[in-house]
Short mmCIF file of C-alpha atoms in Angstrom, two decimals:
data_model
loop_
_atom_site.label_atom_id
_atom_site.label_comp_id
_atom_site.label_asym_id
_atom_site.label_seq_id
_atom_site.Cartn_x
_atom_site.Cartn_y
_atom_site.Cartn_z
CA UNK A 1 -112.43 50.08 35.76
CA UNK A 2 -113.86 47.19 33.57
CA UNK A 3 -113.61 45.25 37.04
CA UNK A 4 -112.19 42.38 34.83
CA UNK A 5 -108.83 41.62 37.30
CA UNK A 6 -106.42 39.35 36.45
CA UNK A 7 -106.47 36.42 38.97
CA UNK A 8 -102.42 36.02 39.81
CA UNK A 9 -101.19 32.21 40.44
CA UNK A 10 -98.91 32.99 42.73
CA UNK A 11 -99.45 35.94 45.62
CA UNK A 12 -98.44 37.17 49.17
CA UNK A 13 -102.43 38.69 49.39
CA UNK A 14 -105.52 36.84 49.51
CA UNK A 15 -109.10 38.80 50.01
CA UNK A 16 -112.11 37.06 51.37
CA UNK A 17 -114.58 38.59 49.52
CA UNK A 18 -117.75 40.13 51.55
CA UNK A 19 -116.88 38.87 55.00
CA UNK A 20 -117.42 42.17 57.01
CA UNK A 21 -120.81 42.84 57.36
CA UNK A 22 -120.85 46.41 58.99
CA UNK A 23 -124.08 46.08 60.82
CA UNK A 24 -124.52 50.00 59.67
CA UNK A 25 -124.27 48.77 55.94
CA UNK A 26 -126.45 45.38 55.90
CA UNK A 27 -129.62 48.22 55.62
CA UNK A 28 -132.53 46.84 56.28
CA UNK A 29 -135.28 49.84 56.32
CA UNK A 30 -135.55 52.71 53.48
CA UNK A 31 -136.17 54.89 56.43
CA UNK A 32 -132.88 53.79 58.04
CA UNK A 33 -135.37 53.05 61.44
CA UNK A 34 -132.92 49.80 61.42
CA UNK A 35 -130.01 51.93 62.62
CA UNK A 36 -131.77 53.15 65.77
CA UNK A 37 -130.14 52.21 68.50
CA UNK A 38 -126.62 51.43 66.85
CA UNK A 39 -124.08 54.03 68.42
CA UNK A 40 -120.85 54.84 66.78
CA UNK A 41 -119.34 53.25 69.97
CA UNK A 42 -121.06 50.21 69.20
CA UNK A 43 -120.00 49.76 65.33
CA UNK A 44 -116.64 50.43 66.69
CA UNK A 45 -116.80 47.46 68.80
CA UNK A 46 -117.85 45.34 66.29
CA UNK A 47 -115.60 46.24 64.07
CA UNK A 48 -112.84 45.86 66.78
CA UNK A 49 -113.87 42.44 67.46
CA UNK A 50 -114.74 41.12 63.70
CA UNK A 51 -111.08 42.68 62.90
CA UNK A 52 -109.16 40.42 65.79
CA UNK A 53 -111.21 37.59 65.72
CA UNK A 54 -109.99 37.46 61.60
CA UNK A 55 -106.35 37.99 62.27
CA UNK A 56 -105.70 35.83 65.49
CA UNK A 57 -107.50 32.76 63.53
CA UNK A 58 -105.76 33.35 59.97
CA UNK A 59 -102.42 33.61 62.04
CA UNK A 60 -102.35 30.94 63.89
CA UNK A 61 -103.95 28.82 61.37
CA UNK A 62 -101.85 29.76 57.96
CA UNK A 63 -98.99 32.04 59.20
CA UNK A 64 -97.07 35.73 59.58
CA UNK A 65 -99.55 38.14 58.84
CA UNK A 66 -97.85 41.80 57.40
CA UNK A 67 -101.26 43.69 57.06
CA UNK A 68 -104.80 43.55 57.04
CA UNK A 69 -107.16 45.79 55.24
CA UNK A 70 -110.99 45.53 55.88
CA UNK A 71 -112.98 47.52 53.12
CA UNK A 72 -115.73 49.68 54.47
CA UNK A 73 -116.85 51.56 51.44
CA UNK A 74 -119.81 50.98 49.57
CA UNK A 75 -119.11 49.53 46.11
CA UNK A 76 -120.67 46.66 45.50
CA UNK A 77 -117.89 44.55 44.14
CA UNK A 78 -115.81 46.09 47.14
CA UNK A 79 -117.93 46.09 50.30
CA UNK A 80 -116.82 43.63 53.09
CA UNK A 81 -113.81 42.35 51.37
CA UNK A 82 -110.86 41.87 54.00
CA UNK A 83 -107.73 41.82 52.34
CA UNK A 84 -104.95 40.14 54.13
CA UNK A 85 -101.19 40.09 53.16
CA UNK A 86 -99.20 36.70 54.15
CA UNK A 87 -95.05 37.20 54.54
CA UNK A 88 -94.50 34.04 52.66
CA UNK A 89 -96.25 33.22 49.66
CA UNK A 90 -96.71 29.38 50.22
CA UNK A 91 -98.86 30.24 53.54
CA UNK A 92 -101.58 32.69 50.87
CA UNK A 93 -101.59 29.68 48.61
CA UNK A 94 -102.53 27.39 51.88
CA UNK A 95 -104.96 30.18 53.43
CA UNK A 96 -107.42 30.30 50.11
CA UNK A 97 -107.02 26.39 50.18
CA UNK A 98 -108.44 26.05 53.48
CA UNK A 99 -110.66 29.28 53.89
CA UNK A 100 -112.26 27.95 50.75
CA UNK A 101 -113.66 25.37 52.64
CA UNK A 102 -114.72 27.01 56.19
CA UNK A 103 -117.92 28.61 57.16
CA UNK A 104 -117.87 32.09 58.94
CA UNK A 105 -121.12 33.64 60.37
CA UNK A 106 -123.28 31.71 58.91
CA UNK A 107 -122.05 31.69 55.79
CA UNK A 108 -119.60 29.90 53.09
CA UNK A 109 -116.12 31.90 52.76
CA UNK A 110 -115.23 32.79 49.70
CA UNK A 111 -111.02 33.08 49.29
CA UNK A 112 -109.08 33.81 46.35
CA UNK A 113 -105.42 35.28 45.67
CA UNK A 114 -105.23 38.97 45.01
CA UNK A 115 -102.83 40.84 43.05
CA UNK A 116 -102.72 43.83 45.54
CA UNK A 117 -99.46 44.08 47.24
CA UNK A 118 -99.22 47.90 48.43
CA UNK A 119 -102.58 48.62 49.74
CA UNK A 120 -101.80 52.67 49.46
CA UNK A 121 -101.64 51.72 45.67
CA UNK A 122 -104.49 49.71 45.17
CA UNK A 123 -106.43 52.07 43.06
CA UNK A 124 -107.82 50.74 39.74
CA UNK A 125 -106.96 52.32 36.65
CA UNK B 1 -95.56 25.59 70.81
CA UNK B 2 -96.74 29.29 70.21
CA UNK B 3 -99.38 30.80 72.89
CA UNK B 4 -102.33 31.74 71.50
CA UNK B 5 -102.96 35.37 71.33
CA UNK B 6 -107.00 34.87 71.23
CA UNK B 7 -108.15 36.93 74.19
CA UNK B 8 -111.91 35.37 73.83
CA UNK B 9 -113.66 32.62 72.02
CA UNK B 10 -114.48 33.47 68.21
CA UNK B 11 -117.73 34.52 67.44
CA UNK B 12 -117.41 34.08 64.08
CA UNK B 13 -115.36 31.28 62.54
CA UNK B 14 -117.08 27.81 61.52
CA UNK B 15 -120.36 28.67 62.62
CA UNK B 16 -122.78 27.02 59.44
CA UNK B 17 -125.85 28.59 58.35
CA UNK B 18 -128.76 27.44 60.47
CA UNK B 19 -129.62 23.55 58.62
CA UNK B 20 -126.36 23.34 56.40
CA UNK B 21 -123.89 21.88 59.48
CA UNK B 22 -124.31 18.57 57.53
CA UNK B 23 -122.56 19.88 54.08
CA UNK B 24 -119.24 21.32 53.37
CA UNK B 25 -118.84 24.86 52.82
CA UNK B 26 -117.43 23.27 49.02
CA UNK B 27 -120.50 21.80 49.00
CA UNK B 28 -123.12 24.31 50.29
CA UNK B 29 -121.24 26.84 47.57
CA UNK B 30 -121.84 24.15 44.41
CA UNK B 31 -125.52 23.93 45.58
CA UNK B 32 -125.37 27.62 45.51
CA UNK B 33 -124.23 28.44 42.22
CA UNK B 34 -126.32 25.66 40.92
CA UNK B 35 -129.75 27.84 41.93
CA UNK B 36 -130.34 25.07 44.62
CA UNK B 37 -129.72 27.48 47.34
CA UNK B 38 -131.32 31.09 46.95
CA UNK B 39 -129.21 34.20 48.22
CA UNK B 40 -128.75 34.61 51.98
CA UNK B 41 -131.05 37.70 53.42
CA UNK B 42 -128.14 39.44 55.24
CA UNK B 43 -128.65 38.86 58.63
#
């Protein structure tokens, strides 16, 4: 994958690029020493909490939310990115607006459209 | 009006980095890609 998307105009998906930080990822120590003390129990809890926290504020805020995809993996133009797929189109256009302009953690969001509409097919070819 | 499903406070949304509460996120992000800002250290 040349990684060189096209950026649609118009979409039902938006992705917030690097919003997740899995506190197992954000390594901190080549010897992985950071990760003492982190169960599994506790990065689900996070996780739990980063994921509602997300989609009770996006849908009250910009509207209908059909799904919501937080990516886990490792690749650097992938990790942290939550995907989240609007039921109207004019509420993804008013989400990246707005999101654009919000802080979260600490940090600027960064909000664009996404051409990804069936998350079991978003594969790059 | 629709009840609000949040079952606790957010600990997340529109919190600023620590000294930037005065800019815009729009702002902070320009300042950013200009080299004025240097790359957070992930907390």
């Amino acid at each position: 994958c040349s990684r060189i998307h096209n950026k649609p105009t118009f979409s039902q998906t938006i992705v917030l690029i690097n919003i997740y930080q899995n506190p197992q990822n954000s390594a901190q120590t080549a010897d992985g020493s950071h990760l003492a003390g982190i169960s599994e129990v506790e990065v689900q809890q996070h996780y739990d909490d980063f994921f509602e926290d997300v989609f009770v504020d996006v849908e009250e805020k910009y509207g209908e939310i059909e799904e919501m995809n937080v990516c886990d993996n490792l690749g650097d133009h992938l990790v942290g990115n939550v995907y989240v797929k609007f039921r109207k189109e004019e509420d993804a256009e008013k989400a990246v607006a707005d999101l654009n302009n919000r802080w979260f953690n600490g940090r600027p969001i960064y909000a664009e459209l996404s051409p990804v509409t069936d998350f079991r097919e978003a594969c790059c070819r | 009006p629709r009840k609000s499903r949040r079952r606790k406070p957010t600990m997340y949304w529109d919190i600023p980095p620590p000294g930037f509460a005065h800019i815009t996120p729009l702002q902070y992000k320009a300042m950013h890609a200009a080299g004025q800002i240097p790359a957070q250290v992930v907390a």
